[in-house]
Structures are given as C-alpha cells and as structure tokens.
Coordinates of C-alpha atoms in Angstrom, one line a residue:
M1 CA 75.1 -88.0 58.4
S2 CA 76.7 -84.7 57.4
W3 CA 79.2 -82.9 59.2
L4 CA 76.3 -80.9 61.2
T5 CA 75.0 -83.7 63.2
E6 CA 77.8 -85.5 63.9
Y7 CA 80.5 -81.8 65.5
V8 CA 78.3 -79.3 65.6
R9 CA 75.2 -81.0 67.2
P10 CA 77.6 -83.0 69.9
K11 CA 79.6 -79.3 70.4
I12 CA 76.4 -77.8 71.1
R13 CA 74.7 -80.5 73.3
G14 CA 78.4 -80.1 75.6
L15 CA 77.9 -77.1 76.1
L16 CA 74.5 -76.5 77.2
K17 CA 74.9 -79.7 79.7
R18 CA 78.5 -77.7 81.1
E19 CA 77.4 -76.8 85.0
V20 CA 78.1 -73.7 86.8
P21 CA 80.3 -75.1 90.3
D22 CA 78.2 -74.6 93.2
N23 CA 81.1 -72.5 94.4
L24 CA 81.6 -69.8 91.9
W25 CA 79.0 -66.9 92.8
T26 CA 77.4 -65.7 96.2
N27 CA 75.1 -63.0 97.7
C28 CA 76.5 -60.4 99.9
E29 CA 74.5 -60.8 103.5
S30 CA 73.3 -57.5 103.1
C31 CA 71.5 -55.4 99.6
E32 CA 72.1 -59.6 98.1
Q33 CA 74.0 -58.5 94.9
M34 CA 75.7 -61.6 92.8
I35 CA 79.4 -61.5 93.6
L36 CA 82.3 -63.6 92.1
V37 CA 83.5 -65.4 95.0
K38 CA 87.6 -64.6 93.5
D39 CA 86.5 -61.3 93.6
L40 CA 84.9 -61.6 97.7
R41 CA 88.0 -62.9 99.0
R42 CA 89.9 -59.8 97.0
A43 CA 88.0 -57.0 98.0
M44 CA 88.3 -58.9 101.4
N45 CA 85.0 -60.0 102.2
V46 CA 83.5 -56.3 101.7
C47 CA 81.0 -56.2 99.1
P48 CA 82.1 -54.6 95.9
H49 CA 78.2 -53.0 95.9
C50 CA 77.5 -51.9 98.9
G51 CA 80.5 -52.1 101.3
H52 CA 79.0 -54.7 103.4
H53 CA 81.6 -56.2 105.4
M54 CA 81.4 -60.3 105.8
R55 CA 82.3 -62.7 108.1
A56 CA 85.9 -63.8 108.0
T57 CA 88.4 -67.0 109.6
V58 CA 90.7 -66.7 111.8
Q59 CA 93.3 -67.7 108.8
Q60 CA 91.8 -64.3 106.3
R61 CA 92.0 -62.1 109.6
L62 CA 95.6 -63.3 110.6
E63 CA 96.8 -63.0 106.9
W64 CA 95.4 -59.4 106.3
T65 CA 96.2 -58.6 109.6
F66 CA 99.9 -58.8 109.5
D67 CA 102.9 -57.8 106.6
N68 CA 103.3 -60.2 103.9
G69 CA 101.2 -62.4 105.9
E70 CA 103.1 -64.2 107.8
Y71 CA 102.9 -64.9 111.3
T72 CA 104.0 -67.8 113.9
R73 CA 100.4 -68.9 115.2
I74 CA 100.8 -70.2 119.2
E75 CA 100.4 -73.8 121.3
L76 CA 98.1 -72.6 123.6
P77 CA 97.4 -74.4 126.5
K78 CA 94.7 -77.1 127.8
A79 CA 91.4 -76.5 129.3
P80 CA 89.9 -79.2 130.9
V81 CA 87.4 -80.3 128.5
D82 CA 83.3 -80.9 129.7
P83 CA 83.6 -80.3 133.3
L84 CA 80.3 -80.8 134.6
S85 CA 79.1 -83.3 131.7
F86 CA 76.3 -81.1 129.8
R87 CA 74.4 -82.9 126.7
D88 CA 71.8 -80.8 124.9
R89 CA 70.8 -82.3 121.5
K90 CA 74.6 -84.4 121.9
R91 CA 76.6 -84.2 123.7
Y92 CA 79.2 -81.0 124.6
T93 CA 82.6 -83.8 123.7
D94 CA 80.9 -84.8 120.9
R95 CA 79.7 -81.7 119.7
L96 CA 83.3 -79.8 120.0
K97 CA 84.7 -83.3 117.5
D98 CA 82.3 -82.3 115.4
E99 CA 82.8 -78.6 115.6
R100 CA 87.0 -78.5 115.7
A101 CA 85.9 -81.6 112.1
K102 CA 84.5 -78.8 110.0
S103 CA 86.2 -75.3 111.2
Q104 CA 89.9 -77.1 111.9
L105 CA 89.8 -74.7 114.6
D106 CA 90.6 -76.4 118.7
E107 CA 88.8 -73.7 119.9
S108 CA 87.1 -70.3 119.5
M109 CA 90.5 -68.1 120.3
A110 CA 94.2 -68.3 118.1
V111 CA 96.9 -66.3 118.9
A112 CA 100.1 -65.4 116.6
H113 CA 102.9 -63.2 116.7
G114 CA 104.2 -61.8 113.7
R115 CA 105.6 -57.7 112.3
I116 CA 102.5 -55.0 111.5
G117 CA 104.0 -52.1 110.2
G118 CA 107.4 -53.1 110.3
H119 CA 106.1 -53.3 114.8
D120 CA 107.1 -57.0 116.8
A121 CA 102.6 -57.5 117.6
V122 CA 100.9 -60.7 118.9
V123 CA 97.2 -60.7 117.8
A124 CA 94.6 -63.0 118.8
V125 CA 91.6 -63.9 117.3
M126 CA 88.8 -65.4 118.2
A127 CA 86.8 -67.7 116.0
F128 CA 83.4 -67.0 115.3
E129 CA 83.6 -69.9 113.4
F130 CA 83.6 -72.5 116.1
I131 CA 80.3 -72.5 118.3
A132 CA 79.8 -68.6 117.6
G133 CA 82.8 -67.6 118.7
T134 CA 81.7 -68.2 121.9
M135 CA 84.0 -68.1 125.5
G136 CA 84.3 -70.7 127.5
A137 CA 87.4 -72.5 129.5
A138 CA 90.0 -72.5 126.8
L139 CA 89.0 -69.3 125.7
G140 CA 90.0 -67.9 128.6
E141 CA 93.3 -70.1 129.4
A142 CA 94.2 -68.1 125.3
F143 CA 93.7 -65.0 125.8
L144 CA 96.2 -64.9 129.5
A145 CA 98.5 -66.8 127.0
A146 CA 99.2 -64.1 124.6
A147 CA 98.1 -61.3 126.9
R148 CA 101.7 -63.5 128.7
L149 CA 103.4 -63.5 125.1
A150 CA 103.0 -59.6 125.1
I151 CA 104.6 -59.3 128.0
L152 CA 107.1 -61.8 127.3
Q153 CA 108.3 -59.8 124.3
Q154 CA 106.9 -56.7 124.7
A155 CA 104.4 -55.8 121.8
P156 CA 101.6 -54.6 121.9
L157 CA 98.1 -57.8 122.0
I158 CA 95.8 -56.2 119.5
V159 CA 92.4 -58.3 119.2
F160 CA 90.0 -59.0 116.5
T161 CA 86.2 -60.0 118.8
A162 CA 83.6 -62.2 117.5
S163 CA 80.9 -63.7 119.5
G164 CA 77.4 -64.3 120.0
G165 CA 78.9 -64.1 124.1
A166 CA 79.1 -66.9 126.7
R167 CA 79.1 -70.7 126.1
M168 CA 76.2 -72.1 128.2
Q169 CA 77.4 -75.6 128.6
E170 CA 80.5 -75.1 130.3
G171 CA 78.0 -72.5 132.6
M172 CA 79.4 -70.5 135.5
L173 CA 82.8 -72.1 134.2
S174 CA 82.1 -69.7 131.3
L175 CA 81.5 -66.3 133.7
M176 CA 84.7 -67.5 135.4
Q177 CA 86.4 -66.0 132.4
M178 CA 85.3 -62.3 132.6
P179 CA 87.4 -61.8 135.5
R180 CA 90.1 -63.7 134.3
T181 CA 90.3 -62.1 131.1
T182 CA 90.0 -58.9 132.8
I183 CA 93.1 -59.9 135.0
A184 CA 95.1 -60.2 131.6
V185 CA 94.1 -56.2 130.3
E186 CA 95.2 -55.5 134.2
M187 CA 98.9 -56.9 133.2
L188 CA 99.3 -55.8 130.2
R189 CA 98.8 -51.9 131.5
E190 CA 100.8 -53.1 134.6
A191 CA 103.6 -54.0 131.9
R192 CA 102.2 -50.1 130.3
L193 CA 101.5 -52.4 127.6
P194 CA 99.4 -51.2 124.8
Y195 CA 95.9 -53.1 124.2
I196 CA 93.8 -53.1 121.1
V197 CA 90.3 -54.5 120.7
V198 CA 88.9 -54.2 116.7
M199 CA 85.3 -55.3 117.5
T200 CA 83.9 -57.1 114.5
N201 CA 80.3 -58.4 113.6
P202 CA 79.2 -59.7 116.7
T203 CA 80.5 -58.9 120.1
T204 CA 77.7 -59.6 122.7
G205 CA 77.3 -61.1 125.7
G206 CA 79.9 -61.9 128.2
V207 CA 82.7 -61.1 125.6
S208 CA 81.0 -57.3 125.4
A209 CA 81.5 -57.1 129.0
S210 CA 84.4 -57.8 129.8
F211 CA 87.6 -58.0 127.7
A212 CA 86.2 -56.0 124.8
M213 CA 85.3 -52.9 125.9
L214 CA 88.5 -52.2 128.2
G215 CA 91.1 -51.3 124.8
D216 CA 93.1 -48.5 125.8
I217 CA 92.4 -48.2 121.3
Q218 CA 88.5 -48.8 121.0
M219 CA 87.9 -50.1 117.1
A220 CA 85.8 -51.8 115.2
E221 CA 84.8 -52.4 111.4
P222 CA 81.6 -50.1 109.6
N223 CA 78.3 -51.3 110.7
A224 CA 79.1 -54.8 113.5
L225 CA 77.1 -55.5 116.0
I226 CA 78.2 -54.4 119.4
G227 CA 76.0 -54.4 122.3
F228 CA 75.4 -57.4 125.8
A229 CA 71.9 -57.9 124.9
G230 CA 69.8 -58.5 121.4
Q231 CA 67.9 -55.1 120.5
R232 CA 64.2 -57.0 122.1
V233 CA 65.6 -58.2 125.3
I234 CA 66.1 -53.9 126.4
Q235 CA 63.0 -53.1 125.4
D236 CA 61.5 -55.7 126.8
T237 CA 63.1 -55.1 130.3
V238 CA 63.0 -51.3 129.3
R239 CA 59.5 -50.6 128.6
E240 CA 60.8 -48.0 126.0
K241 CA 61.5 -47.9 121.9
L242 CA 64.6 -47.6 121.7
P243 CA 66.8 -45.7 118.6
E244 CA 67.1 -47.0 114.9
G245 CA 70.5 -48.9 115.0
F246 CA 71.7 -47.7 118.5
Q247 CA 73.8 -51.0 119.0
R248 CA 76.0 -49.9 115.5
A249 CA 78.9 -49.5 116.1
E250 CA 78.3 -46.4 114.1
Y251 CA 76.2 -45.3 116.5
L252 CA 78.4 -46.6 119.6
L253 CA 81.0 -43.9 118.3
E254 CA 79.0 -40.8 117.8
H255 CA 78.3 -41.3 121.4
G256 CA 81.6 -41.9 122.9
M257 CA 82.2 -45.3 123.1
L258 CA 84.7 -46.2 120.2
D259 CA 87.3 -44.1 118.9
M260 CA 87.5 -45.2 116.0
V261 CA 85.2 -47.1 112.7
V262 CA 87.9 -47.6 110.0
T263 CA 87.6 -50.8 106.6
R264 CA 88.9 -54.2 106.7
S265 CA 91.1 -52.8 103.6
E266 CA 92.2 -49.6 105.9
L267 CA 92.8 -51.1 109.1
P268 CA 96.3 -53.1 108.5
T269 CA 98.0 -49.8 107.9
I270 CA 96.4 -47.9 111.1
L271 CA 97.4 -50.5 113.2
G272 CA 100.9 -50.6 112.0
T273 CA 100.6 -46.3 112.5
L274 CA 99.2 -46.8 115.9
I275 CA 101.7 -49.7 117.1
G276 CA 104.6 -47.0 116.3
Q277 CA 103.3 -44.5 117.9
L278 CA 102.6 -46.4 121.2
N279 CA 105.9 -47.9 120.8
H280 CA 107.3 -44.8 120.0
A281 CA 105.5 -42.6 123.8
H282 CA 105.9 -46.2 125.1
I283 CA 103.0 -45.6 127.5
T284 CA 99.7 -46.6 126.3
P285 CA 96.9 -43.8 126.6
S286 CA 95.3 -45.0 130.3
A287 CA 98.3 -44.9 131.7
A288 CA 99.0 -41.4 130.3

C-alpha cells in the first residue's frame, strides 16, 4: 500500500466523522439566528444579533448582579409540602421531587445578600426553571425571609420576578401568598428601606398582581412580557381589539407603569447607582 492509503485516507475519514457537540450552538428564540453558546453566556444570555433577552437561571442572575459575582445564599424557611394532597398527571410531591432534581433548586425563589456597586443589598430571584416560577407557600416564606433579612441588615431589597402566576397545585394557599408578600413590602416601607423590582420575561398572574407591582422603583428588561391574564383572555372579556404589544415592557413604560427599561448589561451599574442615591437620601421614593 502507498502512503496515500495508509496515512492520508484514515486522516480524511477521521475529519469527516468528527462530530460537533450538541451544546456548542443554540438558536435565538426571537430572530432564530445561530449563536455560539460561549458567546451567548459572555453576553449575559442576550442575543448579539437582535438584542433579545433570553431567560436566565437563578445562579446567573446572582452572579451578574452582585459585585464580582460574590454573594451568600441563605437557607429559607420550610413550608408545608402538598397540604392538599394534589394530583394531576402525577402526584404533586413527585412533581416537586422531579423539579428539584432537574433545577438543583429547592423552590421557585432564592435569596442572597452581598454588595452591589459597593453597597450592601439583599436580592431575591424567582426561578422560572422551577415549575415556571409559580407562587406557592414556599415562595411566600422566601419573600418574607428576604424582607426580614433586609430589615436586619438595613439594606435595600431587590427582587427579580419571572413567573407564570399562582401554583394551582396549592389552590387557595397559593393565592394567600399575595397578601403575605404585600405585608412584607409594607414592613420594608415602615423600616424606610428601598424596595426595587426588576421584572423579567415573563411576569404574570398573581405575582404581577401583588409584590411585583409594589416597588418603590419599577424596572424591567427589554420586551419583557408583563401582565395578569393573557391577551386572548382579555380580548374575549372586553370584546375589543387591544393595542399591539400592550403587555410588553416598552408599552408599560410609555404609559407610566414602569420607571425604566434597562438592558441586562447595564443593570448592575444602574442598581448600584440607585442604591447609593437612596441610601444617601435615607428615604424611599414612596415615603418622600
């Protein structure tokens, strides 16, 4: 055999058979352009082609928000598990077990404290990756724990919302978290501590009807879906054609429901500036 068959041909076959890893590329949910996963992570999950803000995990949010990605997670109070013995396609307890294994989270909210722009801060992040960020008794406990920690540390509370609404598997107990979280916000106001809400895509249902809309400063990421019910449900109820994009962040900003729409890359700097100004004033905008 010649060197062509013994050496060159096997090399060519090896090149042709070389497989590309499945996790090397991804597609933008908005423009459908292909993006290198490492480039997407470097851009904080923002599409470099169209600027679409993709969803982020709890860990990513915390790393992006706190100075140098340094923070301390707190252990959250335990809530009753499956108080209604609920079952749909599977038992609620089994669903929780599966979600915890898949997301590596205990529930749909995580709380941490650290520094933002050199200032002490407490941050609560909703986890859409855990049953679509739905609100149950455990989330109510987590939110109360975050508010109490902020009061203890005399620090502002920043909440990142991302939710499909109330958790149907907990029925009325889920809806009870709306007044509970509202009371927690009132505790912060009585302590004259800033409460800042950053709404991300999507923020809907009982979350948008409670603590998500009670911030001293209301912020959102670009094009975030924000609303209580879906567009089709509202249209069928009012029997009128609704404006294009009426549940998107930019529309809500134009109509006074938001204070600002901020890109993900600018968010840590703006949060740090706001915290510094509010700490210097030692008064929240709502109390001014």
